[in-house]
C-alpha atoms as one frame of an Amber mdcrd trajectory, in Angstrom:
protein
 110.538 101.797 106.102 108.821 100.723 102.939 109.904 100.362  99.372 106.412
 100.117  97.920 105.990  99.210  94.280 109.685  99.619  93.614 110.032  95.900
  93.198 107.088  95.784  90.815 108.776  98.352  88.633 112.100  96.597  88.886
 110.722  93.409  87.374 108.770  95.237  84.680 110.220  95.393  81.212 112.003
  98.618  80.368 113.108  99.070  83.954 115.016 102.301  84.545 118.435 101.728
  85.991 119.851 103.809  88.798 121.804 106.160  86.519 118.498 107.722  85.462
 118.121 109.241  88.914 119.458 112.774  89.322 121.309 112.734  92.629 124.284
 114.419  94.291 126.335 111.299  93.585 126.108 109.145  90.455 124.279 105.960
  91.326 125.866 102.657  90.366 124.005 100.248  88.140 121.863  97.864  90.104
 121.251  94.170  89.742 117.774  94.962  88.426 118.727  96.423  85.079 117.711
  93.308  83.144 114.756  93.600  80.786 113.066  90.347  81.826 111.975  88.919
  85.187 114.650  87.244  87.281 114.480  84.859  90.211 115.692  87.481  92.709
 114.199  90.753  93.842 117.407  92.569  93.028 118.803  95.653  94.705 117.212
  99.096  95.032 119.453 102.166  95.045 118.267 105.251  96.938 119.710 108.671
  97.752 117.895 109.188 101.063 121.134 110.376 102.701 122.258 112.237  99.554
 124.560 109.450  98.470 123.841 106.330  96.434 123.188 103.425  98.806 121.309
 100.158  98.831 117.859 100.545 100.347 118.539  97.711 102.800 121.692  99.427
 104.130 120.120 102.823 104.894 118.913 103.367 108.493 116.013 105.452 107.192
 112.441 104.481 106.369 112.206 104.892 102.575 109.632 103.927  99.962 110.559
 104.016  96.269 108.511 104.428  93.091 110.541 104.259  89.877 109.823 106.186
  86.711 108.962 102.944  84.908 106.363 102.067  87.536 104.838 105.505  87.004
 104.551 104.879  83.259 103.387 101.268  83.515 100.665 102.079  86.049  99.329
 105.023  84.006 100.197 107.574  86.697  99.936 111.100  85.295  99.045 112.964
  88.512 101.331 113.164  91.585  98.343 112.437  93.832  98.296 108.840  92.490
 101.738 108.161  93.998 100.013 107.982  97.376  98.204 104.784  96.321 101.586
 103.061  96.290 102.870 104.569  99.547 100.488 103.999 102.489 100.664 106.766
 105.067 101.257 109.377 102.370  98.279 111.399 101.147  98.463 113.917  98.293
  95.118 115.566  97.613  94.245 118.097  94.950  90.643 118.935  95.848  91.173
 122.191  93.960  93.737 122.820  91.205  96.780 124.645  92.525  95.875 123.870
  96.131  97.478 120.605  97.250  97.342 119.182 100.755  99.713 116.503 102.027
  99.675 114.066 104.927 102.600 111.885 106.006 102.812 109.968 109.266  99.574
 111.697 110.251 101.025 115.193 109.869  99.160 117.499 107.481 100.311 120.458
 105.381  98.210 122.800 103.236  99.142 125.597 100.866  99.768 129.062 102.385
 100.448 127.632 105.841 104.167 128.352 106.103 107.239 126.147 105.902 106.130
 122.844 104.317 105.638 120.122 106.927 106.317 117.588 104.149 108.887 119.206
 101.805 108.842 118.213  98.130 112.318 118.179  96.576 112.466 118.440  92.801
 116.005 117.604  91.641 117.179 118.367  95.198 115.472 121.791  95.277 112.662
 122.360  97.782 110.137 124.126  95.556 106.652 124.913  96.852 104.451 121.788
  96.596 101.918 123.696  94.499 104.611 124.093  91.812 106.001 120.545  91.845
 102.784 118.528  92.317 100.813 119.472  89.199 102.032 116.913  86.668 104.080
 113.717  86.457 106.134 112.843  83.369 109.662 111.712  82.396 110.507 111.018
  86.042 113.497 108.926  87.047 112.528 108.090  90.622 110.331 109.174  93.540
 111.445 108.484  97.122 109.141 108.882 100.105 111.436 109.551 103.075 109.877
 109.029 106.482 111.119 110.410 109.772 113.049 113.576 110.717 114.574 115.496
 107.810 116.487 118.718 107.560 119.963 118.128 108.943 121.206 117.090 105.502
 118.897 118.826 103.010 116.595 121.828 102.693 113.804 122.574 105.132 113.357
 120.920 108.533 110.594 118.323 108.713 109.624 115.889 111.440 107.406 113.470
 109.510 109.350 113.126 106.265 109.826 114.433 102.738 109.310 113.413  99.121
 112.056 113.625  96.497 111.294 113.689  92.762 114.097 113.406  90.243 113.704
 113.870  86.502 115.451 111.604  83.998 118.986 112.605  83.138 120.147 112.888
  79.516 122.091 109.863  78.257 125.612 110.903  77.231 126.174 108.107  74.715
 123.005 107.065  72.932 120.157 108.841  71.184 116.674 107.720  72.141 113.323
 108.646  73.556 109.737 107.606  74.044 106.189 108.706  73.287 103.059 107.642
  75.117  99.371 108.432  74.950  96.477 107.773  77.276  92.746 107.999  76.602
  90.319 107.533  79.462  86.686 108.027  80.317  85.420 111.443  81.444  87.216
 113.136  78.534  90.681 112.366  79.860  93.604 112.615  77.437  97.293 112.593
  78.238 100.172 112.806  75.769 103.812 112.864  76.823 107.236 112.016  75.510
 110.947 112.766  75.504 113.905 112.616  73.158 117.583 112.384  74.061 120.453
 113.927  72.018 124.149 113.232  72.761 125.683 116.460  71.402 129.274 115.509
  72.278 129.233 111.758  72.947 130.402 110.936  76.450 130.615 114.616  77.406
 127.471 116.634  76.692 123.841 115.653  76.067 120.422 117.288  76.010 117.009
 115.797  76.785 113.710 117.452  75.801 110.452 116.257  77.384 106.872 117.450
  77.398 103.373 116.594  78.549  99.772 117.648  77.881  96.901 116.543  80.102
  93.235 117.399  79.604  90.522 116.169  81.958  87.436 117.141  83.929  89.512
 117.671  87.056  87.558 116.674  90.153  84.511 115.817  87.933  82.208 117.902
  90.141  79.293 119.492  88.270  76.880 122.197  89.360  73.114 121.719  89.467
  72.747 125.399  88.496  75.561 126.030  85.970  75.792 124.505  82.494  79.598
 124.772  82.120  81.484 121.506  82.642  84.561 121.355  84.875  87.892 121.331
  83.047  91.569 121.039  83.886  94.249 121.563  81.234  97.958 121.315  81.957
 100.800 121.937  79.509 104.402 121.388  80.568 107.765 121.253  78.822 111.245
 120.506  80.130 114.781 120.834  78.786 117.632 119.087  80.599 121.365 119.302
  79.911 124.151 117.058  81.204 127.833 118.037  81.020 130.657 115.755  82.203
 133.971 116.977  80.759 135.999 114.774  83.142 135.401 111.780  85.382 135.394
 114.081  88.417 133.174 116.947  87.253 129.477 116.866  86.364 126.884 119.594
  85.837 123.178 118.882  85.341 120.753 121.694  84.542 117.000 121.729  83.930
 114.388 124.293  82.888 110.665 123.540  83.129 107.615 125.607  82.124 104.103
 124.713  83.271 100.832 126.370  82.267  97.562 125.289  83.807  94.009 126.565
  83.492  90.933 125.194  85.195  87.237 125.759  85.768  86.005 123.842  88.786
  83.227 123.733  91.345  83.375 123.178  95.097  81.664 119.896  95.893  78.981
 120.000  98.597  76.807 117.527 100.473  73.916 117.864 102.898  70.197 118.567
 103.203  70.394 122.267 102.363  68.958 125.224 104.244  66.642 124.393 107.118
  64.278 127.203 106.083  64.633 129.623 108.992  63.677 133.296 109.131  64.378
 135.119 105.882  64.286 138.632 107.367  65.113 140.130 110.752  62.524 142.902
 110.345  59.365 142.298 112.463  57.048 144.039 109.997  58.031 141.675 107.187
  58.688 138.416 109.016  58.779 135.551 106.536  60.437 132.171 106.036  62.819
 130.740 103.468  61.638 127.327 102.238  63.677 124.343 103.429  66.276 123.153
 100.914  65.776 126.121  98.595  69.528 126.265  97.858  69.737 122.665  96.559
  67.037 122.999  93.902  64.317 121.234  95.851  66.255 118.002  96.411  65.820
 116.061  99.603  69.609 116.085 100.049  72.864 116.016  98.112  74.948 112.918
  98.777  78.760 112.931  98.638  78.857 110.274  95.910  76.862 112.487  93.513
  79.811 114.892  93.006  77.578 117.963  92.872  77.962 121.662  93.532  75.400
 124.459  93.942  77.608 127.261  92.604  76.154 129.344  89.799  79.546 130.167
  88.296  82.722 128.051  88.349  85.885 128.897  90.238  88.786 129.741  87.946
  92.441 129.013  88.548  95.458 129.928  86.430  99.029 128.781  87.017 102.111
 129.779  85.072 105.341 128.534  86.577 109.001 128.417  85.585 111.413 126.142
  87.451 115.198 126.018  87.066 117.554 123.562  88.760 121.337 123.259  88.564
 123.213 120.381  90.263 127.004 120.487  90.101 129.485 118.015  91.585 133.295
 118.133  91.663 135.502 115.417  93.138 138.806 116.916  94.219 141.553 115.824
  96.642 139.459 112.976  98.011 136.540 115.288  98.766 133.302 116.141  96.960
 132.159 119.730  96.465 128.494 120.066  95.470 126.418 123.083  94.503 122.645
 123.104  94.015 120.763 126.101  92.668 117.087 126.628  91.965 114.670 129.309
  90.764 110.887 129.260  91.112 108.983 131.989  89.279 105.196 132.332  89.208
 103.795 134.834  86.745 100.043 134.862  87.344  98.325 138.072  86.161  95.064
 136.644  87.492  95.398 133.746  89.843  91.838 132.940  90.778  88.193 133.833
  90.799  86.520 132.026  93.682  82.859 131.954  94.576  82.183 133.477  97.985
  78.696 131.930  98.045  79.625 128.243  97.657  76.403 127.188  99.441  74.268
 129.317  97.066  72.533 131.206  99.847  71.720 133.926  97.285  69.919 132.455
  94.304  70.585 134.338  91.074  73.838 135.988  92.089  77.264 134.533  92.775
  79.711 136.794  94.578  83.222 136.342  93.231  86.394 136.909  95.189  89.014
 137.897  92.648  92.720 137.665  93.254  95.835 138.386  91.259  99.556 138.877
  91.658 100.525 142.441  90.913 104.050 141.305  90.189 105.853 138.006  89.844
 106.159 135.732  92.860 109.791 134.667  92.972 111.936 132.250  94.945 115.589
 131.211  94.714 117.673 128.553  96.432 121.418 128.106  96.949 123.225 125.228
  98.629 126.969 124.640  98.906 128.084 121.322 100.358 131.471 119.697 101.091
 131.544 115.939 101.715 134.016 113.147 102.067 134.331 110.867  99.064 132.680
 107.677 100.328 134.998 104.682 100.198 135.054 101.271 101.845 137.167 100.909
 104.971 136.915 104.545 106.142 136.416 105.165 109.853 134.203 108.212 109.296
 132.454 110.282 106.633 131.247 113.856 106.907 129.095 116.548 105.269 129.114
 120.278 105.968 127.049 122.822 104.102 125.309 126.170 103.753 121.724 126.615
 102.565 119.863 129.823 101.631 116.297 130.400 100.459 114.677 133.735  99.595
 111.150 134.447  98.381 108.901 137.393  97.670 105.333 137.758  96.458 102.674
 140.417  96.197  99.014 139.425  96.163  95.814 141.416  95.751  92.363 140.112
  96.612  89.092 141.863  95.835  86.307 140.700  98.162  82.734 141.954  97.598
  80.722 142.760 100.722  76.924 142.863 100.715  75.080 145.790 102.329  71.325
 145.941 103.050  69.551 146.645  99.786  71.727 144.470  97.554  69.276 141.574
  97.848  66.216 143.663  97.087  64.173 146.019  99.256  64.658 144.724 102.814
  61.541 146.624 103.919  59.257 145.323 101.163  58.258 141.810 100.213  60.750
 140.527  97.636  61.526 136.870  97.250  63.791 136.427 100.294  66.143 133.987
  98.601  66.421 135.556  95.173  68.674 138.473  94.341  66.902 140.191  91.404
  68.889 143.403  91.474  72.541 142.787  92.421  72.836 146.568  92.530  76.352
 147.988  92.783  75.075 150.821  94.973  74.604 148.407  97.856  77.992 146.724
  97.634  81.411 147.736  98.850  84.668 145.984  97.955  87.595 145.291 100.259
  90.874 145.560  98.317  93.554 143.689 100.244  97.228 143.989  99.286  99.543
 141.478 100.964 103.338 141.632 100.688 105.171 138.508 101.817 108.900 137.981
 102.175 110.865 134.953 103.333 114.569 134.894 104.135 116.039 131.663 105.435
 119.621 130.503 105.680 121.269 127.748 107.670 124.530 125.957 108.355 124.573
 122.212 108.842 126.939 119.334 109.475 126.702 115.534 109.566 129.135 112.885
 110.756 129.002 109.114 110.192 131.221 106.887 112.319 131.770 103.351 110.978
 132.433 101.434 114.186 133.599  97.863 114.844 131.094  94.971 114.800 129.199
  96.639 111.938 127.888  99.503 114.073 127.285 102.910 112.521 126.653 106.095
 114.479 125.511 109.149 112.540 124.670 112.584 113.902 123.687 115.855 112.296
 122.894 119.398 113.395 121.504 122.462 111.611 121.457 126.078 112.787 118.647
 128.050 111.140 118.028 131.768 110.686 114.432 132.362 109.595 112.762 135.745
 109.000 109.352 136.441 107.445 108.659 140.175 107.090 105.172 140.881 105.745
 102.675 143.709 105.451  98.996 144.168 104.663  97.006 147.147 103.364  93.202
 147.122 103.206  91.117 149.724 101.345  87.333 149.571 101.152  85.224 151.328
  98.542  82.230 153.479  99.393  78.620 152.343  99.115  75.114 152.726 100.471
  73.070 150.677 102.896  69.275 150.675 103.010  68.636 152.105 106.492  64.838
 152.256 106.880  61.479 153.368 105.551  60.989 157.116 105.047  57.679 156.833
 106.861  59.508 155.900 110.026  61.391 159.238 109.817  58.297 161.411 109.378
  57.909 160.849 105.636  61.304 162.160 104.472  64.910 161.060 104.785  66.706
 163.381 107.239  69.904 164.608 105.592  71.162 165.784 108.989  71.322 162.160
 109.992  73.269 161.286 106.819  70.318 159.675 105.057  69.226 160.171 101.451
  66.278 158.902  99.468  67.025 155.661  97.644  66.959 156.046  93.842  66.140
 152.332  93.637  63.448 151.620  96.206  60.568 154.025  96.650  60.085 155.215
 100.207  63.424 153.835 101.449  66.221 155.878 103.017  69.854 155.025 102.332
  72.847 155.641 104.590  76.174 156.511 102.947  79.077 154.202 103.879  82.328
 156.069 103.196  85.446 154.524 101.730  88.139 153.670 104.227  91.770 152.709
 104.515  93.227 150.709 107.340  96.750 151.757 108.332  99.455 149.505 106.916
  99.988 146.546 109.194 103.570 145.317 109.249 104.552 142.023 110.790 107.921
 140.457 111.115 109.441 137.629 113.095 113.019 136.390 113.275 113.844 132.938
 114.613 117.186 131.179 115.160 116.441 127.546 116.136 118.787 124.538 116.121
 117.682 121.031 115.176 119.480 117.670 115.363 119.271 114.047 114.260 121.084
 111.019 115.753 120.950 107.445 114.464 122.594 104.236 115.678 122.448 101.135
 113.481 123.986  97.684 113.316 124.205  95.052 110.592 123.689  91.468 111.730
 125.238  89.669 108.829 124.456  90.687 105.253 120.662  90.429 105.580 119.565
  92.202 108.787 119.835  95.890 109.739 118.490  97.254 113.042 118.455 100.975
 113.783 117.243 103.571 116.286 116.801 107.264 115.500 115.968 110.384 117.474
 115.604 113.774 115.843 114.105 117.212 116.356 112.367 119.662 114.064 111.124
 123.230 113.996 108.630 124.915 111.683 107.257 128.436 111.389 103.815 129.318
 110.032 102.834 132.216 107.820 100.594 134.899 109.323  96.913 134.450 108.467
  96.777 137.856 106.804  94.066 137.022 104.260  91.669 136.280 107.129  91.884
 139.826 108.620  92.042 138.463 112.158  92.809 140.371 115.356  96.530 140.870
 115.954  96.780 138.220 118.677  95.544 135.514 116.267  97.557 136.511 113.182
 100.937 134.920 113.901 101.065 131.348 115.270 103.998 130.313 117.416 106.509
 128.058 115.570 106.026 124.382 116.300 108.699 122.182 117.861 108.798 118.422
 117.669 110.926 115.441 118.647 110.743 112.064 116.898 111.758 108.606 118.112
 111.970 105.588 115.792 113.012 101.918 115.910 113.344  99.981 112.679 114.479
  96.721 111.143 115.316  95.787 107.540 115.667  92.183 106.501 116.332  90.240
 103.310 114.827  86.773 103.535 116.849  85.063 100.870 116.681  86.255  97.269
 112.898  86.143  96.989 111.614  88.056 100.037 112.244  91.284 101.896 110.617
  92.607 105.103 111.079  96.097 106.576 109.276  97.602 109.574 109.431 100.566
 111.944 107.615 101.987 114.981 107.732 105.693 115.836 106.511 108.454 118.128
 106.439 112.221 117.518 105.971 114.671 120.389 104.704 118.102 119.319 104.929
 121.335 121.258 102.528 123.749 119.565 101.806 121.783 116.383 100.656 124.107
 113.591  97.113 122.833 113.034  94.706 124.099 110.373  91.208 125.153 111.416
  89.127 125.871 108.339  85.526 127.123 108.351  85.680 128.700 111.842  83.446
 131.780 112.227  85.244 134.983 113.267  84.821 138.754 113.152  86.797 140.441
 110.359  88.722 143.550 111.378  88.748 145.087 107.889  85.039 144.973 107.001
  83.478 144.510 110.470  81.498 141.467 109.398  81.418 137.759 110.187  83.471
 135.460 107.960  85.031 131.985 108.157  88.718 131.123 108.353  90.376 129.825
 105.189  93.159 127.271 104.821  95.850 129.766 105.857  94.585 129.980 109.447
  96.763 128.010 111.874  96.563 127.555 115.615  98.996 125.820 117.971  97.981
 122.499 119.524 100.139 120.219 121.671  99.921 116.726 120.196 101.493 113.268
 120.057 101.758 110.909 117.076 102.277 107.172 117.489 102.454 104.714 114.633
 104.025 101.824 112.789 104.909 100.900 109.196 105.709  97.595 107.519 106.454
  96.321 104.032 106.766  92.759 102.717 107.912  92.058  99.159 107.911  88.491
  97.892 108.598  86.750  94.591 106.888  83.375  94.933 107.204  82.583  91.221
 109.679  83.452  88.503 107.122  85.745  86.816 105.191  87.005  89.846 106.011
  89.716  92.371 103.781  90.810  95.262 104.234  93.827  97.516 102.323  94.390
 100.803 102.469  97.670 102.728 100.733  99.099 105.763 100.935 102.299 107.783
  99.341 103.406 111.046  99.688 106.903 112.516  97.332 108.373 115.109  97.542
 111.950 116.396  96.169 112.673 119.844  95.664 116.025 121.514  97.623 116.698
 124.689  94.928 119.080 125.928  94.250 122.799 125.586  91.893 125.164 123.753
  91.126 125.097 120.030  89.020 127.348 117.755  85.440 126.138 117.282  81.957
 127.175 116.119  80.311 126.575 119.511  79.540 129.453 121.842  78.152 133.001
 121.798  77.830 135.025 118.607  81.170 136.365 117.392  81.627 140.127 117.484
  84.320 142.777 117.789  84.571 141.990 121.505  84.409 138.202 120.933  86.167
 137.684 117.570  86.369 133.864 117.819  85.118 131.064 120.041  87.336 128.412
 121.628  86.519 124.955 123.003  88.400 122.442 125.121  90.459 119.853 123.261
  90.356 116.864 125.573  93.650 115.107 126.147  93.721 111.911 124.123  91.166
 113.061 121.547  92.075 112.212 117.959  93.297 114.981 115.648  93.789 112.928
 112.472  93.192 114.810 109.219  93.407 111.513 107.308  92.700 107.891 108.102
  95.119 106.550 110.747  95.346 103.137 109.058  96.168 102.690 105.377  97.442
  99.691 103.438  98.197  98.602  99.894  98.919  95.440  97.961 100.486  95.477
  94.503 101.122  92.670  92.083 102.831  92.098  88.747 102.529  88.920  86.682
 104.379  88.455  83.377 103.133  85.980  80.745 106.010  84.989  78.420 105.049
  84.486  74.735 106.973  83.852  71.517 107.475  87.393  70.161 106.185  89.484
  73.013 105.079  89.241  76.631 101.714  89.740  78.273 101.244  91.244  81.696
  98.647  91.560  84.431  99.046  94.119  87.230  96.927  95.375  90.072  97.060
  97.986  92.824  94.758  97.775  95.840  94.756 100.656  98.339  92.799 100.597
 101.592  91.914 103.425 103.995  90.365 102.761 107.357  87.819 104.819 109.244
  88.913 108.246 110.498  87.534 108.768 114.026  88.700 112.407 114.165  86.697
 113.597 111.213  84.096 115.304 113.405  86.609 118.030 114.264  85.699 119.905
 111.100  82.147 118.631 110.578  80.325 116.524 113.203  77.664 115.373 110.724
  80.064 113.302 108.612  82.498 110.514 109.296  85.217 109.224 106.989  84.388
 105.563 106.289  86.533 102.632 105.273  87.219 102.293 101.575  89.152 100.046
  99.211  90.147 101.130  95.704  91.356  98.562  93.163  93.161  99.383  89.892
  93.689  96.739  87.189  96.075  96.733  84.217  96.554  94.293  81.350  98.451
  94.443  78.085 101.215  93.339  75.760 104.796  94.504  75.549 107.315  93.942
  72.764 110.943  92.787  72.777 113.106  94.838  75.127 109.902  96.727  76.031
 110.194  98.788  72.859 106.419  99.081  72.708 103.508  98.610  75.050  99.745
  98.414  74.495  97.550  98.167  77.553  94.131  98.756  79.024  93.411  99.881
  82.548  90.545 100.389  84.965  91.169 102.641  87.952  88.795 102.305  90.898
  87.230  99.280  89.195  84.316  99.060  91.626  83.650 102.832  91.516  84.063
 103.158  95.275  82.622 106.443  96.561  83.750 107.344 100.053  83.939 110.666
 101.862  87.493 111.899 102.496  87.111 115.425 103.912  84.236 117.614 105.047
  83.979 121.197 106.312  80.711 122.866 107.316  79.903 125.882 105.131  78.962
 128.803 107.373  76.342 131.319 106.231  78.232 134.619 106.271  76.494 135.926
 103.140  72.956 136.358 104.531  72.755 135.071 108.115  69.045 135.934 108.282
  68.382 132.982 105.937  69.620 130.529 108.545  72.276 127.796 108.262  73.380
 126.604 104.823  72.809 122.949 105.651  75.765 122.061 103.413  79.371 121.033
 103.817  82.253 121.320 101.385  83.426 117.739 100.791  85.854 115.634  98.789
  85.393 111.972  97.884  87.528 109.205  96.440  88.354 109.574  92.699  85.733
 108.044  90.402  86.190 105.073  88.113  88.252 105.599  84.952  88.636 103.075
  82.128  91.133 103.689  79.385  93.766 102.677  76.885  97.492 103.434  77.037
 100.044 103.189  74.203 103.799 103.607  74.467 106.734 103.383  72.074 110.393
 103.721  73.099 113.719 103.479  71.304 117.400 103.876  72.028 118.311 105.291
  75.428 114.645 106.116  76.141
């Protein structure tokens, strides 16, 4: 229901007017286009229902962040948008691996249909492609509540739309800005606009470069610093040969490279047995894997990896939005291409807890060919006009994707860590001998084919009632296959003396060329038969809303809607067949909301909601299980999903006030709590996992919290302008609060997410008509360090060394102090 920070941006100098927003329908100019503060809050134009409407007239909970607010508040990463939109969480704990939370619902990469779709110029690209940089943006809208009957993928909790700035058809212009911050952060971006044929055809070129230390996590063992470099360029074209025809096209290239470490916290290994062999029983010293420290605290931002993880992204995005008004109707066509060309996508440490000192196993992965996705949407709508009894939309949507991924996972055999029958240092790997390793080569082929037909009808009834209803019929298929090949190797099998002094060849043993007096057993190469999986689903979803205007300043609405979402098979985990494919989730949402304008200087919007889930797709990361490809114990990664019945209840509110001519304040809050409805969930409690017991399950008590993020979040934003003779001064602040998360023990019972408050401050000077801007900023002024997520790291590398004593964690972003410069001219 909120419109967070939109008002701040609207009273800032150089405010972007509504025509800068790429939308299916051209947005009219708003009352907020003036370059200086006014006495009223002005209007906010949104495209939540794919038409240009006033925020206060839309029976949908929407929060808006304009492109000017993004520039003025030094936002260069999409994750920072969440500070202005309570209830939304965008986390990038690792480059190229975003996770999102909205209304308590979480989505992670490689988990299937996005639970919170991200639309980039109306195209639902993968979040990993559209959430890596933020520049030359016209508007961001956070849509809350059921989505999918009017655009793209179905979603029960909401969606986020990002629109880039459109070229100006009449005036040349552009901008350039630079940012320098602590921790080696530099950001340079800009754009220039060219009217090629005035009034008919224009081109806009924009680009951005960002260099930083990423998550700022350093290793106590490795000298290399973390780094994150992102280059991106964009070319947009706008063609309007007549008043009734418009075509907007965009091409964007993004390259990103990063070296990063997985942050850990904890007391380290407890120092249990270092060998299972009775003749050589010995102990590993406590805390050996954290360099003798008493413990690693979350606020230290430390890792124990000996080599950094590496991530490479290379993405091309294309969008085309066409609109033709003909015979009182509007025909729209949206087209998109997403292409990922990543010859080597990652190199990830398998030993993130540093169980083996002196050797870091690396899981390598790469795309053998280009991952590709395309989108088509054809839509016919009525041409909205005052006095009509009804309006309609009907459309067809199609999405196709394919990708091929290889992963190379090293597997340790006895002998790789030294002579298991001698007396080597039990926690040092002096040899790292290839003879005692085998590699699992996994080839995964994924395909997605989705198409749907949808229709929406709005009835404009007497007494200012409006009834709208929509339905979508979906056809979803996800054929996939997996091939696993393991290389050959040797395993140290025993002392020759135990076999009578020689290694019996009849038993398949040979003398070790590495360790004197040791017999090796040959482990042959193997190939698992191709495993093909494929599911086809044909669900139907709906959305119904009834609203009424009570005079010009009050809107009350009620909405009920359904959703459906399928999850990708957890192929990379090599699970038993009955755990590979989760059942698609189904959900129904109920919402009551009110929007009010309290005169010209205040606005209050609020909503309460409930979401009932049948089989919610829930991520369980770090759960021990028995791999079917290598017959060893491993832990589930982020792609593993399991169905849990759940219920979400919450509320949202936003108050925007303008108590003074030069001061605007914006207050927002969000509460969303997920509770289990009972059943069994994967866990790390129970007997040892094995081929006969591949995973343990525990009871999920009805009413227990399942929140992946804090249920309660809030923000307060302020903007104060100081008029001067030849320029203006400004003071701005953003305060974002997260409450305690009582459900955090689901993934790691030793840690709890605590309350935290982060404050950002901004001050500077801006010239006439906001042609230039010089400002300083301090993000997270008080350097608040609070735990956000935590997952216990299981010891699957060398179980004989005991538990790792560490958890993989993320914490709030550290303090950054910097300077920002901006110059703009013409159409900007």
